[in-house]
GROMACS .gro file of N, CA, C and O in nm:
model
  440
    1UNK      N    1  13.429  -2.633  14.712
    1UNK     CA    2  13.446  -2.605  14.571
    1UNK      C    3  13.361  -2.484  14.533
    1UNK      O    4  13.252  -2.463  14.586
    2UNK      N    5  13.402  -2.422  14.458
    2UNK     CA    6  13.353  -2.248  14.394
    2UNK      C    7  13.244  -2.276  14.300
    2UNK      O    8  13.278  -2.356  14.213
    3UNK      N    9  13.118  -2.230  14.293
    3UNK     CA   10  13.039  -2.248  14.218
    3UNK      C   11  13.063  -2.165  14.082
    3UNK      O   12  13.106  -2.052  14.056
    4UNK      N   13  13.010  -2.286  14.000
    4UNK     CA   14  13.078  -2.271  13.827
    4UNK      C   15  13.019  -2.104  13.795
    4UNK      O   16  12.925  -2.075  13.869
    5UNK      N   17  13.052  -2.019  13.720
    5UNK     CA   18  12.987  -1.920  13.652
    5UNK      C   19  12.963  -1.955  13.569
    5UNK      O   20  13.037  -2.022  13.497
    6UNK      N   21  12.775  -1.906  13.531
    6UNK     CA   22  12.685  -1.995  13.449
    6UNK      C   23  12.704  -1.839  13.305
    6UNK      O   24  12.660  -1.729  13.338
    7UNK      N   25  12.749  -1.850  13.207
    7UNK     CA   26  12.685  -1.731  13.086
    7UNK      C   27  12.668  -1.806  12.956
    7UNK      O   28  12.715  -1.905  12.901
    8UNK      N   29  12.535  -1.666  12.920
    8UNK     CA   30  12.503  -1.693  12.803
    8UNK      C   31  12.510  -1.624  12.704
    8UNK      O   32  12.501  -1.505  12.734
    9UNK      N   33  12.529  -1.649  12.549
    9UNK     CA   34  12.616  -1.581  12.458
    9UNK      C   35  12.502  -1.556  12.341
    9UNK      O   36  12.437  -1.647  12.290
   10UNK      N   37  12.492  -1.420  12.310
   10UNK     CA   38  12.363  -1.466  12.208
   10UNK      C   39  12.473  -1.380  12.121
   10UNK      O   40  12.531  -1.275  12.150
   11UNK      N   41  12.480  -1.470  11.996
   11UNK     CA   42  12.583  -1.411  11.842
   11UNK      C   43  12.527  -1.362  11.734
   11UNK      O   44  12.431  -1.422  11.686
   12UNK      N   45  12.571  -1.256  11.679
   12UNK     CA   46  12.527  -1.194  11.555
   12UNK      C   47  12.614  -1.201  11.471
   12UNK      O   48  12.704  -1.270  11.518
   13UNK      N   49  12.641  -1.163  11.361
   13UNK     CA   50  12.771  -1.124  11.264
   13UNK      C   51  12.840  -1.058  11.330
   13UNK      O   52  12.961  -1.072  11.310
   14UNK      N   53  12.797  -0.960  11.434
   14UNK     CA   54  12.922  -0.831  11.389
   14UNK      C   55  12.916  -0.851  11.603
   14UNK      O   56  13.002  -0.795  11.671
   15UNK      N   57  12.870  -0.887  11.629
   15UNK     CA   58  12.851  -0.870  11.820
   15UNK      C   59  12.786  -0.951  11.870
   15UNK      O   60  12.698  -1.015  11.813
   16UNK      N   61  12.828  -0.964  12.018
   16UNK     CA   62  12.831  -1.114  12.106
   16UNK      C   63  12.754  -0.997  12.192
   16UNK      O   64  12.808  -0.890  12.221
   17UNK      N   65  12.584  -1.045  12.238
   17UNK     CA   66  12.563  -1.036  12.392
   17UNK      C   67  12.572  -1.137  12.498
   17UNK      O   68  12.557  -1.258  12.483
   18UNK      N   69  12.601  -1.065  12.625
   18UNK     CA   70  12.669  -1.178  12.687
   18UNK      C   71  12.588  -1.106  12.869
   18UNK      O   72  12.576  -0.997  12.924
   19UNK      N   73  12.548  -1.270  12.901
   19UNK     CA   74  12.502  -1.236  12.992
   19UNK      C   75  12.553  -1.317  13.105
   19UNK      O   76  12.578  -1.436  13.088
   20UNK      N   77  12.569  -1.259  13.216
   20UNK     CA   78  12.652  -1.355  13.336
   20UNK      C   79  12.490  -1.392  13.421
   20UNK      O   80  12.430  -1.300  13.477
   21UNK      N   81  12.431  -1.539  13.422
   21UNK     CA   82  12.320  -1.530  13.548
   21UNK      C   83  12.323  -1.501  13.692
   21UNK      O   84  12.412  -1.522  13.775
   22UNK      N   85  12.240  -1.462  13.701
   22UNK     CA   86  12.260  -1.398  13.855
   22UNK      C   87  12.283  -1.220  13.851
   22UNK      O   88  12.279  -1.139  13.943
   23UNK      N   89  12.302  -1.206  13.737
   23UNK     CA   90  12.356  -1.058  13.693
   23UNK      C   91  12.287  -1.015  13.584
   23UNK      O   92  12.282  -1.062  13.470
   24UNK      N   93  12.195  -0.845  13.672
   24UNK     CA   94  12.098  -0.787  13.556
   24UNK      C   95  12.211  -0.731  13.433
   24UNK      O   96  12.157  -0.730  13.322
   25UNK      N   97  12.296  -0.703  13.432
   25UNK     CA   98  12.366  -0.635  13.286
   25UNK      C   99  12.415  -0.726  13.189
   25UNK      O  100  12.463  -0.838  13.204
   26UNK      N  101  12.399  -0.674  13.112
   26UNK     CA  102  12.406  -0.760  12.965
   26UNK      C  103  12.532  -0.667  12.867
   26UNK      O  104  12.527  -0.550  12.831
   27UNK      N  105  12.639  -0.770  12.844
   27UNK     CA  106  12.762  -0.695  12.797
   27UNK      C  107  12.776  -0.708  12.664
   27UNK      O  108  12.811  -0.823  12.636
   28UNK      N  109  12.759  -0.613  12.539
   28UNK     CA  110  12.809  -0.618  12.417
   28UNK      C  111  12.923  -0.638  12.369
   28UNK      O  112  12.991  -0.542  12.406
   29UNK      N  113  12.983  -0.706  12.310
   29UNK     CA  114  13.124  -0.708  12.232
   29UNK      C  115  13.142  -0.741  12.081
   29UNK      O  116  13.063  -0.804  12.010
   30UNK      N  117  13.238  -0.697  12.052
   30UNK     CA  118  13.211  -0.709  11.859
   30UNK      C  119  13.248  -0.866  11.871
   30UNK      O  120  13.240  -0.926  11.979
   31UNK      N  121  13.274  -0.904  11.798
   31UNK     CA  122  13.247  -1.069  11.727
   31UNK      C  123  13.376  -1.091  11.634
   31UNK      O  124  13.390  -1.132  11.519
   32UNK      N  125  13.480  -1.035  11.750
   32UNK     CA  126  13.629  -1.017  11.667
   32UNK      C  127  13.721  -1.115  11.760
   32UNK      O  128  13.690  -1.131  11.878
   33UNK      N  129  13.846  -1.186  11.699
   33UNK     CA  130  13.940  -1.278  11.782
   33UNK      C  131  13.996  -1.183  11.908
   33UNK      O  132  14.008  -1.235  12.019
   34UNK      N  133  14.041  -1.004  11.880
   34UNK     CA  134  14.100  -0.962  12.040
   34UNK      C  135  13.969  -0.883  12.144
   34UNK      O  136  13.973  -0.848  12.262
   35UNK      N  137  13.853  -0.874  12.038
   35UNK     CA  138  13.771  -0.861  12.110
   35UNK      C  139  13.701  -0.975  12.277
   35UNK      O  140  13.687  -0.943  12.395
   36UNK      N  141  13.681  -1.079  12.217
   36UNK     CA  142  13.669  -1.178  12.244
   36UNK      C  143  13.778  -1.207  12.334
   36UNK      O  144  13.744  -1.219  12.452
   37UNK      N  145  13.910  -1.221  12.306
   37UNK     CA  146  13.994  -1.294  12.383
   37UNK      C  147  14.038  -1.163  12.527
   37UNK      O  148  14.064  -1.202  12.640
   38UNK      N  149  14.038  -1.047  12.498
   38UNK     CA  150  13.990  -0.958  12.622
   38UNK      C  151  13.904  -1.001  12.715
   38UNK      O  152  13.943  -1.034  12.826
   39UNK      N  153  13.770  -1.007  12.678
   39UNK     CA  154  13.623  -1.073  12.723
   39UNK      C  155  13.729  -1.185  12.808
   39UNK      O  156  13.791  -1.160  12.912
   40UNK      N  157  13.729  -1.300  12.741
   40UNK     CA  158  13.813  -1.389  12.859
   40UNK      C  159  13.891  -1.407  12.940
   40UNK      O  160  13.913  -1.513  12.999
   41UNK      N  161  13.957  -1.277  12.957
   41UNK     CA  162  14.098  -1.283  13.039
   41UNK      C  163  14.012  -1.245  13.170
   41UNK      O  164  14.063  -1.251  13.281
   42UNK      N  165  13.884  -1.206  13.150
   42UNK     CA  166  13.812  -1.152  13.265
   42UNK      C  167  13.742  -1.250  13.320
   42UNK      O  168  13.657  -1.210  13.399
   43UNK      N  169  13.750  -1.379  13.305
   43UNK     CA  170  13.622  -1.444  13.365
   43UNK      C  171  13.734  -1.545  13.466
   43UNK      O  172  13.854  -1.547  13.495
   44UNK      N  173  13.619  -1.617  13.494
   44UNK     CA  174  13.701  -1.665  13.608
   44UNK      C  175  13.736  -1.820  13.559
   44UNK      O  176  13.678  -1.852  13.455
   45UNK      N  177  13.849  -1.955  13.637
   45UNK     CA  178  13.817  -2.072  13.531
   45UNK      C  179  13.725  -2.147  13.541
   45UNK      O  180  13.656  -2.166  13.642
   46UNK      N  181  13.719  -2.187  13.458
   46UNK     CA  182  13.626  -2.292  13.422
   46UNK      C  183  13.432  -2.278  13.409
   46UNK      O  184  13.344  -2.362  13.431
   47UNK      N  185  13.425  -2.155  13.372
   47UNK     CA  186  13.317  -2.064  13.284
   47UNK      C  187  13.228  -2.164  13.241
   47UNK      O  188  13.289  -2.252  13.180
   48UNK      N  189  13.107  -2.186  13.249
   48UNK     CA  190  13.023  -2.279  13.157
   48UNK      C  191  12.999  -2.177  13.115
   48UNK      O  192  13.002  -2.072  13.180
   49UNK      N  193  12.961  -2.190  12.964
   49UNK     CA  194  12.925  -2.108  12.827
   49UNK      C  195  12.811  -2.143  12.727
   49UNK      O  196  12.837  -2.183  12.614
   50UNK      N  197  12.707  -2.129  12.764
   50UNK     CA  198  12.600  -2.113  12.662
   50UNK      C  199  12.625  -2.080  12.527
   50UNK      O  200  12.657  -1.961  12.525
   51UNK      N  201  12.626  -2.135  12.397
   51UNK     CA  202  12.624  -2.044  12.340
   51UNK      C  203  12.532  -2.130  12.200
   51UNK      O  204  12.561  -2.235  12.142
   52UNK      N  205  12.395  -2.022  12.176
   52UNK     CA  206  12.306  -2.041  12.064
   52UNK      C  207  12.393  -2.078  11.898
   52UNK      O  208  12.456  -1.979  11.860
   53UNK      N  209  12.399  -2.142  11.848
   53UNK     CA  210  12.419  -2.128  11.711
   53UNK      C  211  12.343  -2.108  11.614
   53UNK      O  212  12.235  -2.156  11.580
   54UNK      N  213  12.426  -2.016  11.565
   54UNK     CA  214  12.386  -1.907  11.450
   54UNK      C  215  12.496  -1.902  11.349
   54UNK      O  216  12.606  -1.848  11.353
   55UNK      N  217  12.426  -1.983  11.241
   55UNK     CA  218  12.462  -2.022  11.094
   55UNK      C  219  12.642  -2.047  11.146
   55UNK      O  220  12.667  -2.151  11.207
   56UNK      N  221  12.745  -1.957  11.121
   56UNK     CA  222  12.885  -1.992  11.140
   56UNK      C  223  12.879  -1.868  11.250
   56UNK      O  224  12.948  -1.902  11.345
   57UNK      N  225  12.854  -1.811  11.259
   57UNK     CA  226  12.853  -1.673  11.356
   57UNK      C  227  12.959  -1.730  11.461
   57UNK      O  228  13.059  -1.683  11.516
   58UNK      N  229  12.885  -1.866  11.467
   58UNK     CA  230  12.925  -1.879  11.665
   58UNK      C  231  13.031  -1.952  11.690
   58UNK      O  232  13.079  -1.978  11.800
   59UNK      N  233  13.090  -2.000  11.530
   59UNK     CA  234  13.231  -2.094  11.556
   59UNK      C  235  13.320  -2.001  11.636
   59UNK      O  236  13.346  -2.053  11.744
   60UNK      N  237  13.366  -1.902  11.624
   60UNK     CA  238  13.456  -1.802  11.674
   60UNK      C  239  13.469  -1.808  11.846
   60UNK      O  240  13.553  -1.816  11.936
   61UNK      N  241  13.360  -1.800  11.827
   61UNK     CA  242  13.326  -1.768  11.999
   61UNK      C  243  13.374  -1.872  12.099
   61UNK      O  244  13.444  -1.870  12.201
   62UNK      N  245  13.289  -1.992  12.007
   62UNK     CA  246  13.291  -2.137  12.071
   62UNK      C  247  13.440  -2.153  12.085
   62UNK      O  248  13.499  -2.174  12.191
   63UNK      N  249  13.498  -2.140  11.962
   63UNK     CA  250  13.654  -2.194  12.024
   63UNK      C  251  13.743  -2.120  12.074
   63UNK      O  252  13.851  -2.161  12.117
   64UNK      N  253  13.721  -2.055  12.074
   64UNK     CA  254  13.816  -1.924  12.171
   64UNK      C  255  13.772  -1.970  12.321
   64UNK      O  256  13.854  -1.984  12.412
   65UNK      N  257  13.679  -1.985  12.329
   65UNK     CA  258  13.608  -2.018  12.472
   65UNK      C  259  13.685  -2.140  12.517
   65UNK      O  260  13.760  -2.158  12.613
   66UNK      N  261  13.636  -2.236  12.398
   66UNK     CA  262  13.715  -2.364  12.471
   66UNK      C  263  13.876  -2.388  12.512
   66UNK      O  264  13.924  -2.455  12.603
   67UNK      N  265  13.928  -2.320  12.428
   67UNK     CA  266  14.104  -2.279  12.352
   67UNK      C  267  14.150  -2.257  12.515
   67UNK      O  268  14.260  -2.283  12.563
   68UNK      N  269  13.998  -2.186  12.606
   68UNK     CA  270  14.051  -2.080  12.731
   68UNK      C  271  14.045  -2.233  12.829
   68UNK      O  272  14.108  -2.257  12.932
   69UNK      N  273  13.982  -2.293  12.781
   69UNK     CA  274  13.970  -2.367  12.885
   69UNK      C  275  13.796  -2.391  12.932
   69UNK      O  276  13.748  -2.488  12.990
   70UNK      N  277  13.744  -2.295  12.896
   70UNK     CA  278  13.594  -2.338  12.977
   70UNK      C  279  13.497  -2.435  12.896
   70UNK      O  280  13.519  -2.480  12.783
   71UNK      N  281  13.423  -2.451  12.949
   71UNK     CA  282  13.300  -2.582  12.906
   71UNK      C  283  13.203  -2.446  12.810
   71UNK      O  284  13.176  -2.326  12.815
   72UNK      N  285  13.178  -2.571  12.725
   72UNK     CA  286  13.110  -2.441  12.630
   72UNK      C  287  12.977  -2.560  12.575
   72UNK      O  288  13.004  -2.672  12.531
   73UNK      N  289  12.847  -2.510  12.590
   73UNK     CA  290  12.732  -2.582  12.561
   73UNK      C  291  12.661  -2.545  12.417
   73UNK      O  292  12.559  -2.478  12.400
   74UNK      N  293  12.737  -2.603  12.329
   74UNK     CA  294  12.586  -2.508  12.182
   74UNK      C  295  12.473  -2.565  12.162
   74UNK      O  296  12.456  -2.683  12.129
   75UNK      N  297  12.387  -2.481  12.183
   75UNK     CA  298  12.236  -2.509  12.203
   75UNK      C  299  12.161  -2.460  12.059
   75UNK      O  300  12.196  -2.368  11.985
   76UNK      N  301  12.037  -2.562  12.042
   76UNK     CA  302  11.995  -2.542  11.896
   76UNK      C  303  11.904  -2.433  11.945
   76UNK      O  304  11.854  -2.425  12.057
   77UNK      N  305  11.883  -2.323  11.813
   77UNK     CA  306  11.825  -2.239  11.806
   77UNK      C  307  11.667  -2.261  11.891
   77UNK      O  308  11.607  -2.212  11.986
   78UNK      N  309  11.643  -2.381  11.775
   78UNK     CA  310  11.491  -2.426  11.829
   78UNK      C  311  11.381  -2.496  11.969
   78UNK      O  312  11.262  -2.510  11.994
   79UNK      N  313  11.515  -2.524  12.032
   79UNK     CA  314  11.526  -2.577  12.183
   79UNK      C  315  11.524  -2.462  12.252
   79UNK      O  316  11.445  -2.439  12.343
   80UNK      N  317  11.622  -2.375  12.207
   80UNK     CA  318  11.587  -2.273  12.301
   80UNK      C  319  11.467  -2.162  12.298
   80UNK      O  320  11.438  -2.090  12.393
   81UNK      N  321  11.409  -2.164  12.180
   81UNK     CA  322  11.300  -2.063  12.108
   81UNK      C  323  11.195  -2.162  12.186
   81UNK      O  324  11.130  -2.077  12.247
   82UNK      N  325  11.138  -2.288  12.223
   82UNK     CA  326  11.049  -2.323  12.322
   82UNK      C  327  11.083  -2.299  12.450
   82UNK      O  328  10.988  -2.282  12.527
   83UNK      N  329  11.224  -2.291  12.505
   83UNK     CA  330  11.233  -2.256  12.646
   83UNK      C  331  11.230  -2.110  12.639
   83UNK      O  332  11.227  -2.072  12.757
   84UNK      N  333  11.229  -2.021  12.571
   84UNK     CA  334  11.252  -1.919  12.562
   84UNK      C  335  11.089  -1.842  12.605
   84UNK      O  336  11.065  -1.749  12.682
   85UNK      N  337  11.013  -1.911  12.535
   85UNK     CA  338  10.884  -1.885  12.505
   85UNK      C  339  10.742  -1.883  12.700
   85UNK      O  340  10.640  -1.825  12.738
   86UNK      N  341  10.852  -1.998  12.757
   86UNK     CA  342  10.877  -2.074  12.855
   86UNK      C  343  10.876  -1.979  12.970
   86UNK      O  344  10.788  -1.983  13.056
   87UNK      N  345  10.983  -1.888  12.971
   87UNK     CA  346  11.084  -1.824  13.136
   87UNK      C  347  11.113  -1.695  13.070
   87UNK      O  348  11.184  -1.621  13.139
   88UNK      N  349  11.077  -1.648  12.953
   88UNK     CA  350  11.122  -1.480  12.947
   88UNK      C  351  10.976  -1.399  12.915
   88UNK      O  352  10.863  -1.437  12.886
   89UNK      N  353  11.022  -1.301  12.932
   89UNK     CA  354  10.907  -1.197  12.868
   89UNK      C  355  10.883  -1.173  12.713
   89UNK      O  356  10.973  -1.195  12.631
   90UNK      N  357  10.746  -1.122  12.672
   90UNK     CA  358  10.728  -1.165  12.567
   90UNK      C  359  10.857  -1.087  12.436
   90UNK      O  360  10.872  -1.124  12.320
   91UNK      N  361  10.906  -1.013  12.483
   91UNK     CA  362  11.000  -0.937  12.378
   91UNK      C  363  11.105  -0.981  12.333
   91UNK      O  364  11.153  -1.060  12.415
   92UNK      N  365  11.162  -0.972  12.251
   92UNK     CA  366  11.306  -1.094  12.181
   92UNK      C  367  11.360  -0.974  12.172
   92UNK      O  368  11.298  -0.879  12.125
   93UNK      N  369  11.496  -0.967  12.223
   93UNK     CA  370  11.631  -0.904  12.193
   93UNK      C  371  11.730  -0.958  12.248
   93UNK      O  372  11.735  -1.025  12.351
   94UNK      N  373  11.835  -0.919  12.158
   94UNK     CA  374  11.959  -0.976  12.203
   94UNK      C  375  12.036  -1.028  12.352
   94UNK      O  376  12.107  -1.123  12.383
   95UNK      N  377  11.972  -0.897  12.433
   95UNK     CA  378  12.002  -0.943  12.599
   95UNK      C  379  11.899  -1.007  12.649
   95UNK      O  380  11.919  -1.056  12.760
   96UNK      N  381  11.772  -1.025  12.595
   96UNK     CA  382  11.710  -1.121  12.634
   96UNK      C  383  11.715  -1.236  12.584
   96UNK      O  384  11.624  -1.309  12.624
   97UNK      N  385  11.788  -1.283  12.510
   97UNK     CA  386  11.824  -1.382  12.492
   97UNK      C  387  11.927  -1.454  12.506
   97UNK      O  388  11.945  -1.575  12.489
   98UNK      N  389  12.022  -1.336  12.552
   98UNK     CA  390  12.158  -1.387  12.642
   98UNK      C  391  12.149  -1.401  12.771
   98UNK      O  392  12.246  -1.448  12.831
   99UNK      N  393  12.047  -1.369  12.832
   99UNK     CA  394  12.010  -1.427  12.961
   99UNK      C  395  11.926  -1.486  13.009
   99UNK      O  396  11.909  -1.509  13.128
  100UNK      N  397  11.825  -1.535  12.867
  100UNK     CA  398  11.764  -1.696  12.844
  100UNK      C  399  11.861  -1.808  12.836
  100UNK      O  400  11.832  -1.916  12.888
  101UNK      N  401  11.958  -1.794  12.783
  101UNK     CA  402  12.049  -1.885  12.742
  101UNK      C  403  12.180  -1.899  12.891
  101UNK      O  404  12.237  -2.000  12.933
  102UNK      N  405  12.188  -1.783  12.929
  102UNK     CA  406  12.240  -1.802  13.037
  102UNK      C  407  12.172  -1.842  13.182
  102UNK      O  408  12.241  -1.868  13.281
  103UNK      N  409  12.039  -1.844  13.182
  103UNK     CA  410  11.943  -1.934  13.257
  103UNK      C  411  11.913  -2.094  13.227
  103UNK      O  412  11.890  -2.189  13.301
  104UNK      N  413  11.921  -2.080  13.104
  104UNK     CA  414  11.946  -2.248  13.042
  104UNK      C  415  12.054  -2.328  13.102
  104UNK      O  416  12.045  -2.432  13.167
  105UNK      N  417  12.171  -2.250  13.065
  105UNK     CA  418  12.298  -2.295  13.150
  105UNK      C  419  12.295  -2.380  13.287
  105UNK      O  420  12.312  -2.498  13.319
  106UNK      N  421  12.261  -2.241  13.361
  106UNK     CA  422  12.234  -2.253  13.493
  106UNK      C  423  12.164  -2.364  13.562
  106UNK      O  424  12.211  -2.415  13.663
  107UNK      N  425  12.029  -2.410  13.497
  107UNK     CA  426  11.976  -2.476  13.509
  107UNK      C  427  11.979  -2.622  13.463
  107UNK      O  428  11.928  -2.705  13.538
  108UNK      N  429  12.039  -2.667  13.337
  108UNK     CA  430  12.020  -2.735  13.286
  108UNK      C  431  12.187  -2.786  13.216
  108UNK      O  432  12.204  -2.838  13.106
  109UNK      N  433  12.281  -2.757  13.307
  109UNK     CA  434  12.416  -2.762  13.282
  109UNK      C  435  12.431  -2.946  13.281
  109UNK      O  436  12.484  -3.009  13.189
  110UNK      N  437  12.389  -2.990  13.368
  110UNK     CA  438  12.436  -3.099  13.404
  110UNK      C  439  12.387  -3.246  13.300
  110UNK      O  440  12.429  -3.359  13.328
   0.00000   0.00000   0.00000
């Protein structure tokens, strides 16, 4: 059996960073339905999906994700702001926090 691809999704209003673990690049996308549904035609099935919630930001994401088929995990802000604090470096940005969250995944899927 193919090991799951672990990502993590950090959401804003207007753009999704998105980080695949195991993988230093961190991919921007706007926070739009064909934006997004592009993004998925690329992944492979059955995607576990991190994704932080942020106020309504992240409904979009979440169900498009699931709609595709993959497992999608929403994690509270504040759970992850102690693991965060935890396994990253001290700087907060968006790709660092999409590949906190996509280390969360990874780790803590089950």
């Amino acid at each position: 059996m193919e090991q799951p691809t672990f990502i993590g999704i950090d959401v804003a209003k207007a753009t999704l960073a998105i980080s695949t673990w195991g993988r230093p690049e961190v991919t921007e996308i706007a926070n739009t339905p064909s934006a997004i549904a592009d993004w998925l035609s690329t992944l492979p099935a059955n995607a576990r999906i991190g994704i932080e919630s942020t106020s309504t930001y992240h409904r979009l994401a979440a169900g498009l994700c699931v709609s595709a088929g993959h497992t999608v995990h929403l994690l509270q802000p504040r759970d992850m702001c102690h693991y965060r604090r935890t396994v990253a470096p001290r700087g907060k940005t968006d790709s660092i926090d999409a590949q906190v969250l996509a280390r969360y995944v990874a780790h803590e899927h089950a």
